């Protein structure tokens, strides 16, 4: 039967085939997540991003392009940077297939009290430059756009906007 053939391929008893298949599917999903989050050749590491950061009123600011990065990988970069430095504000941009992705995140200490910073407020001017819109939470926002030729201008707008917001 087919079940016995599958059991032979999996080197597992026939009665454990469904559980074994579930385990293998979970492993594949986990590996895909790890692959999506791993830096590709030529990408900066979070340590290199921090070294290249500039300071605005005691806050480390990282604004950079991460070529070909997926949204999950960009959010993971931001999470790593927030773990390594505080206060920190990070905006990452990527363009692929004529579309632009921007992700901004700020450490939670910047989202509280007087002069609270919002990643959503920060990302909006950059999103408009690439012909898109953004949204999210005060500590993490994402935007997409259709004009990849404006990515550099959007990142520069991000630099100017954060200087103004942290001013």
mmCIF file of C-alpha atoms in Angstrom:
data_model
loop_
_atom_site.group_PDB
_atom_site.id
_atom_site.type_symbol
_atom_site.label_atom_id
_atom_site.label_comp_id
_atom_site.label_asym_id
_atom_site.label_seq_id
_atom_site.Cartn_x
_atom_site.Cartn_y
_atom_site.Cartn_z
ATOM 1 C CA UNK A 1 0.000 0.000 0.000
ATOM 2 C CA UNK A 2 0.939 3.651 -0.295
ATOM 3 C CA UNK A 3 1.107 4.012 3.485
ATOM 4 C CA UNK A 4 3.693 1.224 3.711
ATOM 5 C CA UNK A 5 5.737 2.821 0.914
ATOM 6 C CA UNK A 6 5.687 6.183 2.708
ATOM 7 C CA UNK A 7 6.596 4.486 5.993
ATOM 8 C CA UNK A 8 9.561 2.852 4.270
ATOM 9 C CA UNK A 9 10.698 6.199 2.825
ATOM 10 C CA UNK A 10 10.395 7.879 6.220
ATOM 11 C CA UNK A 11 12.021 4.930 7.967
ATOM 12 C CA UNK A 12 9.149 4.949 10.443
ATOM 13 C CA UNK A 13 6.445 2.464 11.442
ATOM 14 C CA UNK A 14 3.257 2.841 9.390
ATOM 15 C CA UNK A 15 1.212 3.859 12.447
ATOM 16 C CA UNK A 16 3.487 6.895 13.066
ATOM 17 C CA UNK A 17 3.486 8.267 9.494
ATOM 18 C CA UNK A 18 0.988 11.121 10.164
ATOM 19 C CA UNK A 19 2.969 12.367 13.183
ATOM 20 C CA UNK A 20 6.264 12.039 11.284
ATOM 21 C CA UNK A 21 4.865 14.052 8.352
ATOM 22 C CA UNK A 22 3.657 16.772 10.761
ATOM 23 C CA UNK A 23 7.119 16.920 12.344
ATOM 24 C CA UNK A 24 8.797 17.223 8.951
ATOM 25 C CA UNK A 25 6.381 19.976 7.867
ATOM 26 C CA UNK A 26 7.134 21.920 11.055
ATOM 27 C CA UNK A 27 10.874 21.543 10.427
ATOM 28 C CA UNK A 28 10.442 22.863 6.869
ATOM 29 C CA UNK A 29 8.437 25.875 8.138
ATOM 30 C CA UNK A 30 11.072 26.627 10.789
ATOM 31 C CA UNK A 31 13.898 26.365 8.254
ATOM 32 C CA UNK A 32 12.063 28.690 5.861
ATOM 33 C CA UNK A 33 11.702 31.259 8.657
ATOM 34 C CA UNK A 34 15.404 30.983 9.484
ATOM 35 C CA UNK A 35 16.331 31.345 5.826
ATOM 36 C CA UNK A 36 14.125 34.405 5.387
ATOM 37 C CA UNK A 37 15.682 36.028 8.448
ATOM 38 C CA UNK A 38 19.298 35.206 7.570
ATOM 39 C CA UNK A 39 21.382 37.947 6.002
ATOM 40 C CA UNK A 40 22.090 37.394 2.324
ATOM 41 C CA UNK A 41 25.495 37.866 0.786
ATOM 42 C CA UNK A 42 26.544 41.485 1.012
ATOM 43 C CA UNK A 43 23.985 42.456 3.667
ATOM 44 C CA UNK A 44 25.097 44.344 6.721
ATOM 45 C CA UNK A 45 24.934 42.634 10.081
ATOM 46 C CA UNK A 46 23.115 44.309 12.959
ATOM 47 C CA UNK A 47 26.534 45.008 14.530
ATOM 48 C CA UNK A 48 27.683 46.806 11.364
ATOM 49 C CA UNK A 49 24.432 48.775 11.317
ATOM 50 C CA UNK A 50 25.037 49.930 14.892
ATOM 51 C CA UNK A 51 28.608 50.943 14.033
ATOM 52 C CA UNK A 52 27.251 53.062 11.164
ATOM 53 C CA UNK A 53 24.547 54.642 13.361
ATOM 54 C CA UNK A 54 24.453 58.367 13.985
ATOM 55 C CA UNK A 55 23.455 60.052 17.232
ATOM 56 C CA UNK A 56 20.523 62.408 17.708
ATOM 57 C CA UNK A 57 20.128 63.684 21.250
ATOM 58 C CA UNK A 58 21.528 60.517 22.798
ATOM 59 C CA UNK A 59 19.508 58.163 20.571
ATOM 60 C CA UNK A 60 21.342 55.851 18.182
ATOM 61 C CA UNK A 61 19.736 56.148 14.739
ATOM 62 C CA UNK A 62 20.140 53.604 11.935
ATOM 63 C CA UNK A 63 18.698 54.421 8.507
ATOM 64 C CA UNK A 64 19.911 52.119 5.744
ATOM 65 C CA UNK A 65 19.010 50.035 2.730
ATOM 66 C CA UNK A 66 18.907 46.271 3.142
ATOM 67 C CA UNK A 67 18.843 45.003 -0.461
ATOM 68 C CA UNK A 68 16.404 42.189 -1.155
ATOM 69 C CA UNK A 69 15.335 41.763 2.467
ATOM 70 C CA UNK A 70 11.919 40.355 3.274
ATOM 71 C CA UNK A 71 9.624 42.060 5.822
ATOM 72 C CA UNK A 72 10.200 39.384 8.475
ATOM 73 C CA UNK A 73 13.977 39.711 8.154
ATOM 74 C CA UNK A 74 13.752 43.494 8.437
ATOM 75 C CA UNK A 75 11.627 43.273 11.583
ATOM 76 C CA UNK A 76 14.104 40.766 13.012
ATOM 77 C CA UNK A 77 17.001 43.173 12.315
ATOM 78 C CA UNK A 78 15.106 45.879 14.190
ATOM 79 C CA UNK A 79 14.433 43.534 17.121
ATOM 80 C CA UNK A 80 18.160 42.645 17.285
ATOM 81 C CA UNK A 81 19.147 46.305 17.213
ATOM 82 C CA UNK A 82 16.638 47.142 19.958
ATOM 83 C CA UNK A 83 18.163 44.385 22.096
ATOM 84 C CA UNK A 84 21.698 45.673 21.525
ATOM 85 C CA UNK A 85 21.129 49.411 22.013
ATOM 86 C CA UNK A 86 18.674 51.687 23.748
ATOM 87 C CA UNK A 87 17.435 54.229 22.995
ATOM 88 C CA UNK A 88 17.517 53.337 19.297
ATOM 89 C CA UNK A 89 15.509 54.233 16.184
ATOM 90 C CA UNK A 90 15.860 52.121 13.029
ATOM 91 C CA UNK A 91 14.496 52.554 9.506
ATOM 92 C CA UNK A 92 15.311 49.931 6.902
ATOM 93 C CA UNK A 93 14.419 50.058 3.226
ATOM 94 C CA UNK A 94 14.418 47.496 0.456
ATOM 95 C CA UNK A 95 13.415 47.557 -3.197
ATOM 96 C CA UNK A 96 12.578 44.556 -5.365
ATOM 97 C CA UNK A 97 10.506 44.164 -8.490
ATOM 98 C CA UNK A 98 9.838 47.888 -8.706
ATOM 99 C CA UNK A 99 8.265 47.948 -5.239
ATOM 100 C CA UNK A 100 9.620 49.420 -2.033
ATOM 101 C CA UNK A 101 9.365 48.149 1.508
ATOM 102 C CA UNK A 102 10.155 50.355 4.504
ATOM 103 C CA UNK A 103 10.175 49.169 8.097
ATOM 104 C CA UNK A 104 10.771 51.491 11.058
ATOM 105 C CA UNK A 105 11.137 50.587 14.687
ATOM 106 C CA UNK A 106 12.000 52.436 17.850
ATOM 107 C CA UNK A 107 12.934 51.169 21.276
ATOM 108 C CA UNK A 108 9.968 51.153 23.624
ATOM 109 C CA UNK A 109 11.526 53.738 25.935
ATOM 110 C CA UNK A 110 11.178 56.280 23.103
ATOM 111 C CA UNK A 111 7.413 55.659 22.817
ATOM 112 C CA UNK A 112 6.644 56.816 26.372
ATOM 113 C CA UNK A 113 6.395 60.136 28.171
ATOM 114 C CA UNK A 114 6.788 63.687 26.930
ATOM 115 C CA UNK A 115 7.926 63.871 23.333
ATOM 116 C CA UNK A 116 7.004 60.234 22.722
ATOM 117 C CA UNK A 117 8.182 59.020 19.341
ATOM 118 C CA UNK A 118 5.950 57.027 16.992
ATOM 119 C CA UNK A 119 7.382 54.775 14.292
ATOM 120 C CA UNK A 120 4.158 55.355 12.333
ATOM 121 C CA UNK A 121 4.648 59.128 12.398
ATOM 122 C CA UNK A 122 8.295 58.666 11.415
ATOM 123 C CA UNK A 123 7.641 56.382 8.429
ATOM 124 C CA UNK A 124 4.819 58.412 6.815
ATOM 125 C CA UNK A 125 6.916 61.066 4.968
ATOM 126 C CA UNK A 126 9.208 58.369 3.549
ATOM 127 C CA UNK A 127 6.238 56.234 2.489
ATOM 128 C CA UNK A 128 4.719 59.168 0.607
ATOM 129 C CA UNK A 129 7.948 59.639 -1.380
ATOM 130 C CA UNK A 130 7.766 56.075 -2.717
ATOM 131 C CA UNK A 131 4.087 56.394 -3.566
ATOM 132 C CA UNK A 132 2.780 54.416 -0.650
ATOM 133 C CA UNK A 133 1.367 54.477 2.822
ATOM 134 C CA UNK A 134 2.390 53.020 6.111
ATOM 135 C CA UNK A 135 0.995 51.981 9.427
ATOM 136 C CA UNK A 136 1.633 49.924 12.506
ATOM 137 C CA UNK A 137 2.238 50.504 16.187
ATOM 138 C CA UNK A 138 4.184 53.260 17.982
ATOM 139 C CA UNK A 139 7.216 50.948 18.306
ATOM 140 C CA UNK A 140 7.096 49.299 14.816
ATOM 141 C CA UNK A 141 5.671 50.461 11.487
ATOM 142 C CA UNK A 142 5.787 49.192 7.924
ATOM 143 C CA UNK A 143 5.134 50.871 4.587
ATOM 144 C CA UNK A 144 5.058 49.816 0.976
ATOM 145 C CA UNK A 145 5.351 51.850 -2.180
ATOM 146 C CA UNK A 146 5.407 51.522 -5.944
ATOM 147 C CA UNK A 147 8.310 53.819 -6.877
ATOM 148 C CA UNK A 148 11.591 52.000 -6.236
ATOM 149 C CA UNK A 149 13.549 54.838 -7.853
ATOM 150 C CA UNK A 150 12.766 56.957 -4.780
ATOM 151 C CA UNK A 151 14.168 54.578 -2.135
ATOM 152 C CA UNK A 152 17.316 56.675 -1.527
ATOM 153 C CA UNK A 153 15.203 59.830 -1.227
ATOM 154 C CA UNK A 154 12.839 58.057 1.165
ATOM 155 C CA UNK A 155 15.723 56.989 3.400
ATOM 156 C CA UNK A 156 17.127 60.529 3.356
ATOM 157 C CA UNK A 157 13.668 61.806 4.326
ATOM 158 C CA UNK A 158 13.753 59.282 7.171
ATOM 159 C CA UNK A 159 17.041 60.787 8.393
ATOM 160 C CA UNK A 160 15.646 64.320 8.275
ATOM 161 C CA UNK A 161 12.349 63.339 9.899
ATOM 162 C CA UNK A 162 13.979 61.536 12.838
ATOM 163 C CA UNK A 163 16.279 64.505 13.474
ATOM 164 C CA UNK A 164 13.183 66.700 13.591
ATOM 165 C CA UNK A 165 11.182 64.307 15.784
ATOM 166 C CA UNK A 166 14.046 63.774 18.264
ATOM 167 C CA UNK A 167 15.112 67.408 17.838
#
